[in-house]
Coordinates of C-alpha atoms in Angstrom, one line a residue:
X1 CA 0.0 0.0 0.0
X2 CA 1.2 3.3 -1.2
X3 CA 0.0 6.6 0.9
X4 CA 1.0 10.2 -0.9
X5 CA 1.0 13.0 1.9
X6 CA -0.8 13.1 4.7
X7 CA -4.0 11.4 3.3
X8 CA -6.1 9.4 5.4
X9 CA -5.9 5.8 5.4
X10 CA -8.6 3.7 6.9
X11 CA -6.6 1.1 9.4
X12 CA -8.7 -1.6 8.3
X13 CA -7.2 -1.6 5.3
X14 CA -3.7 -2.2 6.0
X15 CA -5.1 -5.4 8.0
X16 CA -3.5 -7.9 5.2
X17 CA -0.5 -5.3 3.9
X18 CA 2.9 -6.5 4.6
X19 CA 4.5 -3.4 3.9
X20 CA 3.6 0.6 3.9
X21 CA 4.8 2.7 1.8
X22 CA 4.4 6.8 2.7
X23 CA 6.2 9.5 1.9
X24 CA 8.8 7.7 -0.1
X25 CA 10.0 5.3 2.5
X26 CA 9.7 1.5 3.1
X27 CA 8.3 0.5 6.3
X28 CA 8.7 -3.0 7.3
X29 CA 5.5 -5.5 9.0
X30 CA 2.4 -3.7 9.1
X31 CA 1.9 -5.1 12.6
X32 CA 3.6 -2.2 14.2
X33 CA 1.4 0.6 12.5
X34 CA -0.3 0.9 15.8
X35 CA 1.7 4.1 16.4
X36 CA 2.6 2.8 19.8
X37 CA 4.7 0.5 20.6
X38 CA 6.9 -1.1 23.8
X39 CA 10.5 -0.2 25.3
X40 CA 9.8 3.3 25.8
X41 CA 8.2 3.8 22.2
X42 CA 5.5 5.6 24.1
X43 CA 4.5 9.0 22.3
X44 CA 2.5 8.0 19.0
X45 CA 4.4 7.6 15.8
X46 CA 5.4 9.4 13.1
X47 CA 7.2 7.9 9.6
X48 CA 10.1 9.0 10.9
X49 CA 10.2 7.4 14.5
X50 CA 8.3 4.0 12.8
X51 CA 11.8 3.6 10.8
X52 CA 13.9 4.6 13.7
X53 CA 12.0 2.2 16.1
X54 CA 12.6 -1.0 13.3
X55 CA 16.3 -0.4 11.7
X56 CA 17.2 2.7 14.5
X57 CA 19.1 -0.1 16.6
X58 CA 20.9 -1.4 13.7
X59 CA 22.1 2.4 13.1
X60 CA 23.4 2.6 16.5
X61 CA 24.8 -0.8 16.4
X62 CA 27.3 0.6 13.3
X63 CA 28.1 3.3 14.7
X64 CA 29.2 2.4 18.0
X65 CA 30.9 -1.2 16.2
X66 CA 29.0 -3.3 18.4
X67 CA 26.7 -6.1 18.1
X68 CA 23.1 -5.8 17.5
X69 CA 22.1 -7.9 20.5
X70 CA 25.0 -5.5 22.7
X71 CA 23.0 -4.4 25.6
X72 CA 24.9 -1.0 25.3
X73 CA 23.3 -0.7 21.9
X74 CA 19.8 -1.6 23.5
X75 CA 20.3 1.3 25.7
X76 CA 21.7 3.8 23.4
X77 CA 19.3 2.9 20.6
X78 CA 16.4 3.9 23.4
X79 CA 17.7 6.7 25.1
X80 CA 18.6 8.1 21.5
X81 CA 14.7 7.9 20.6
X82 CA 14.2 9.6 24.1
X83 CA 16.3 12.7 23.6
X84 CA 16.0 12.9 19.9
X85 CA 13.3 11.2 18.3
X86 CA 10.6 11.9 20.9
X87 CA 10.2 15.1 20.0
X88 CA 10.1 14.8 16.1
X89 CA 6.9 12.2 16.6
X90 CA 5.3 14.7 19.1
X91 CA 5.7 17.5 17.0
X92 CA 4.5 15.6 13.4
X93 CA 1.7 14.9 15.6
X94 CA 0.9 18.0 17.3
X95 CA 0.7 16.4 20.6
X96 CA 2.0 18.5 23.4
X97 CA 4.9 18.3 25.7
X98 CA 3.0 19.2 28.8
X99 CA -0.3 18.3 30.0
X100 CA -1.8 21.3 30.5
X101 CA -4.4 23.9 28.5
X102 CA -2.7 26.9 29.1
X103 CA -0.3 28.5 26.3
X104 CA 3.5 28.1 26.5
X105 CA 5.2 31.0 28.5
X106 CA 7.7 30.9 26.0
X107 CA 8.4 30.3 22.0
X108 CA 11.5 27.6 21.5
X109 CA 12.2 27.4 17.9
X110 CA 15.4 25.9 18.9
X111 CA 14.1 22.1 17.6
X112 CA 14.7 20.1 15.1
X113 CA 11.8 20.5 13.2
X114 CA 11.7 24.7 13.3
X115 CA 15.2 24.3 12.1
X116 CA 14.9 22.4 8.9
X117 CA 11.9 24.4 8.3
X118 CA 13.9 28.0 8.4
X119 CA 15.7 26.1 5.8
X120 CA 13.0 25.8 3.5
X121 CA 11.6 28.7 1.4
X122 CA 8.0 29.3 2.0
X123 CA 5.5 31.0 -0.3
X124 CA 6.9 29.8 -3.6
X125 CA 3.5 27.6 -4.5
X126 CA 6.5 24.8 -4.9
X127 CA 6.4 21.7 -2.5
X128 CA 7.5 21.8 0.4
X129 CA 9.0 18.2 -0.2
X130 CA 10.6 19.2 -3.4
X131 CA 12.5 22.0 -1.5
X132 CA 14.1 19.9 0.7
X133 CA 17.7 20.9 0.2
X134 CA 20.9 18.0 1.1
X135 CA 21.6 20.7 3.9
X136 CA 17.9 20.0 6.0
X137 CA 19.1 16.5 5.6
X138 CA 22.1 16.9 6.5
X139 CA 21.1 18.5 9.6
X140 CA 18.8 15.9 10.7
X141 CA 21.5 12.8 10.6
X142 CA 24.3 14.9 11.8
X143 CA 21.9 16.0 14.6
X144 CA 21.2 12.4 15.6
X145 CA 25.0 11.4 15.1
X146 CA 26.3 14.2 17.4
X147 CA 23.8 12.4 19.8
X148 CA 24.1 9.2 19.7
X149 CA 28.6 9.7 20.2
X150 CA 28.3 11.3 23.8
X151 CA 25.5 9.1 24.6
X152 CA 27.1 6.0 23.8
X153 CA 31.0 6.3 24.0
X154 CA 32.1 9.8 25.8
X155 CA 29.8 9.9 29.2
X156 CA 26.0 9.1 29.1
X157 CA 26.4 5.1 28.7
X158 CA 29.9 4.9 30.8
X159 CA 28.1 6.9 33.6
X160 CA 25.7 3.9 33.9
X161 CA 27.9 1.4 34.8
X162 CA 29.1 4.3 37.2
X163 CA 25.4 4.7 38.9
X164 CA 24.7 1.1 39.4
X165 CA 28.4 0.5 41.7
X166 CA 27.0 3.3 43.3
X167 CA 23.7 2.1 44.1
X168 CA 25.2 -1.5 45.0
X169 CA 27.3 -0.2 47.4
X170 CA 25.1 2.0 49.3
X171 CA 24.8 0.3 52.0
X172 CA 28.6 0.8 52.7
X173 CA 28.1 4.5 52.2
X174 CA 25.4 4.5 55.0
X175 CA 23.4 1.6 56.8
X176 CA 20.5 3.4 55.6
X177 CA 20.9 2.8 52.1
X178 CA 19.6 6.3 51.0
X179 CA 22.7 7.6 50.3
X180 CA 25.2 6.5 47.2
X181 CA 28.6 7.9 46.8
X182 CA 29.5 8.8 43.2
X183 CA 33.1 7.3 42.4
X184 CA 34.0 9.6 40.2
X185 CA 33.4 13.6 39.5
X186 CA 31.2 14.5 36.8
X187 CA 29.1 12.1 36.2
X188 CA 25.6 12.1 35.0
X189 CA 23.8 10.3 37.3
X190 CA 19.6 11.6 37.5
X191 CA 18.5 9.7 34.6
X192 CA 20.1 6.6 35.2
X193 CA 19.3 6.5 38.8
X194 CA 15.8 6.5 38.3
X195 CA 16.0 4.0 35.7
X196 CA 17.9 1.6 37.5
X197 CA 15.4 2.1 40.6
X198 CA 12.9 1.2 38.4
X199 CA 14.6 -1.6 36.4
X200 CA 15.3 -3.0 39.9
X201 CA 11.7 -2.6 41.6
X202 CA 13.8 -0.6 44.6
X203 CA 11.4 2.5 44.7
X204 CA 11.9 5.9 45.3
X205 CA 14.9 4.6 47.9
X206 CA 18.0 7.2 47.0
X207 CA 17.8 10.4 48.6
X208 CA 20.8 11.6 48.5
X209 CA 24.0 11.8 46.1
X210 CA 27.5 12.9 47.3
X211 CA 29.9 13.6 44.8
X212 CA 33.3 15.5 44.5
X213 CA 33.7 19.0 43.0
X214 CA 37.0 18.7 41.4
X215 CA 37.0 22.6 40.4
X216 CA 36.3 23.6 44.0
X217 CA 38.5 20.9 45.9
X218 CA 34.9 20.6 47.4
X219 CA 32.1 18.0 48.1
X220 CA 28.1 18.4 47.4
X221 CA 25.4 16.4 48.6
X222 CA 22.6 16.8 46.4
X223 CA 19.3 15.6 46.9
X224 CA 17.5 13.2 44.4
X225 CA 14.8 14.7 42.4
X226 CA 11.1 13.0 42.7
X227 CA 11.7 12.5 38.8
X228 CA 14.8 13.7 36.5
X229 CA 14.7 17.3 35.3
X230 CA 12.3 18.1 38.3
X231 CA 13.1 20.7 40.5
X232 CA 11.2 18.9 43.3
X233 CA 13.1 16.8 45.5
X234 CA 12.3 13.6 47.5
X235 CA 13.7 14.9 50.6
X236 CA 15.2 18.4 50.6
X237 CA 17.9 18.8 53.1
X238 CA 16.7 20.3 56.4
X239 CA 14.9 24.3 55.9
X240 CA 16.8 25.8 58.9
X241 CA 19.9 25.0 56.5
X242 CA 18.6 26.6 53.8
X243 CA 20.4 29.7 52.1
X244 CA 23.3 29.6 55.3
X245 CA 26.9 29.4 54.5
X246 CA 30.3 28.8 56.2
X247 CA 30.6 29.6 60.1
X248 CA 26.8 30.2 60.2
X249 CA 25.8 26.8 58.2
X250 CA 28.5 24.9 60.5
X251 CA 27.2 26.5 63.8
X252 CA 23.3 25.7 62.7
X253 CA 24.1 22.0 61.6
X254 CA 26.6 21.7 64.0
X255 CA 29.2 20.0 61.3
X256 CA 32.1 21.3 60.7
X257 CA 33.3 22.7 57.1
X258 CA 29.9 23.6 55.6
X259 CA 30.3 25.7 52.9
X260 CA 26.6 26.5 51.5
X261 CA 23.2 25.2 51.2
X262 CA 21.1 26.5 48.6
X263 CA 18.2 28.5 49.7
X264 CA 15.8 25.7 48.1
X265 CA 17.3 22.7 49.7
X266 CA 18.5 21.0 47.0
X267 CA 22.1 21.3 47.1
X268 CA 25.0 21.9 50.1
X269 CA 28.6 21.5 50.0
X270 CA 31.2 20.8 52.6
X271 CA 35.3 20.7 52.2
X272 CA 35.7 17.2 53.0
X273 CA 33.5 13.6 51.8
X274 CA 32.9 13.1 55.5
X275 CA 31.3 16.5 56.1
X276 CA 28.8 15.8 53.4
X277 CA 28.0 12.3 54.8
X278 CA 27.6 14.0 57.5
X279 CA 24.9 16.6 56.4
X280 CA 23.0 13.9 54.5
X281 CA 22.7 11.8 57.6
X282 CA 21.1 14.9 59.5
X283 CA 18.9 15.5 55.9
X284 CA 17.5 12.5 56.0
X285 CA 16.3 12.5 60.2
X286 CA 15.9 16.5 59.8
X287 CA 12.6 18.2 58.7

């Protein structure tokens, strides 16, 4: 079946197709027209995130010179469609980001999609499709490329590996196990926190990261956010902390060494690893 556009095709029809053809492109098993799918294919699909959900793995799988079965590949190949794809099937479409009726409190023309269509003249009477210049295409697979490197090779991926040491070793860090210790500076650790919580059925358990600011010679305890990018935390570190620094956060906590806590709770530091330990302890007994 062959579909020019954006016309309509009844989905009873494509009950016996083994193929689909729109816009030019291939599609493989009609099975998965659904628009939804599993492992994270959650937003509805467009053309473009149907062919990244079937031969998007074996993309990823080149590029990084691994195996298709390499569970780094699974997890690049996903978190690739997260960060990337995502958006181009919300946007195609027009389902929005947030839940919510009320307008945006700001314009971003900053995605992919606003970008390749500056590229394009507009009020020619020529299609849009034919206008598509090598540069709009270039920009889309160089986009995902220059995404799918740091993701997979340069931090993203390696920080993983990073996060789950950390969260089997908690209990070491503190009896509690709410606390993990990051072994290394740097490293992103939100995202695959809560994934690994969730992969592991272990609940909202962390509440608090320590890690080492290298630049500042510094530690910080940060608190772990109810979901990544939120700017709500599970437990905030104690309010009669909040927004004190040096001599007046150490007489208040009564730990020696503080250097701040932000005036929301989400953040302190202390000069040594011990003094943060120390401060998420209280955090996590403290109001």
């Amino acid at each position: 079946l062959t579909c020019e556009g954006h016309a309509m095709i009844d989905p009873l029809s494509l009950a016996d197709c083994t193929g689909i053809t729109s816009n030019g492109l291939n599609l493989i098993q009609v099975q998965a027209w659904s628009g939804r799918a599993k492992q994270g294919f959650v937003t509805k699909l467009s053309s473009a995130g149907l062919v990244y959900k079937h031969y998007g793995k074996e993309i990823v799988a080149a590029a990084m010179g691994q195996p298709l079965d390499s569970p780094a590949v699974e997890t690049t190949w996903l978190a690739v469609y997260k960060y990337f794809m995502e958006a181009v099937d919300g946007i195609d479409n027009g389902i929005n980001q947030y839940e919510t009726d009320k307008p945006a409190r700001y314009v971003s023309n900053t995605n992919l999609s606003s970008r390749v269509g500056v590229s394009i003249p507009h009020g020619t009477g020529i299609s849009q499709r034919k206008l598509a210049t090598p540069s709009s295409r270039k920009l889309c697979s160089s986009q995902a490329m220059s995404l799918q490197k740091p993701l997979s090779t340069t931090s993203w991926l390696p920080a993983r590996a990073l996060v789950q040491e950390a969260l089997e070793g908690r209990h070491k860090v503190d009896p509690s196990g709410q606390i993990i210790k990051l072994p290394v500076a740097g490293c992103p650790w939100k995202e695959h926190l809560a994934q690994l919580e969730e992969e592991q059925n272990l609940g909202d358990v962390i509440k608090f990261c320590l890690y080492e600011d290298t630049r500042a010679h510094t530690w910080r305890v940060q608190t772990v956010p109810v979901e990544p990018g939120s700017f709500q935390s599970r437990k905030p570190l104690p309010k009669a902390w909040m927004g004190l620094r040096d001599k007046e956060l150490d007489a208040e906590s009564g730990i020696s060494g503080c250097v701040f806590v932000h005036a929301s709770g989400f953040i302190g530091g202390n000069k040594t690893y011990e003094g943060t330990l120390e401060m998420a302890k209280q955090g996590l007994a403290l109001p």
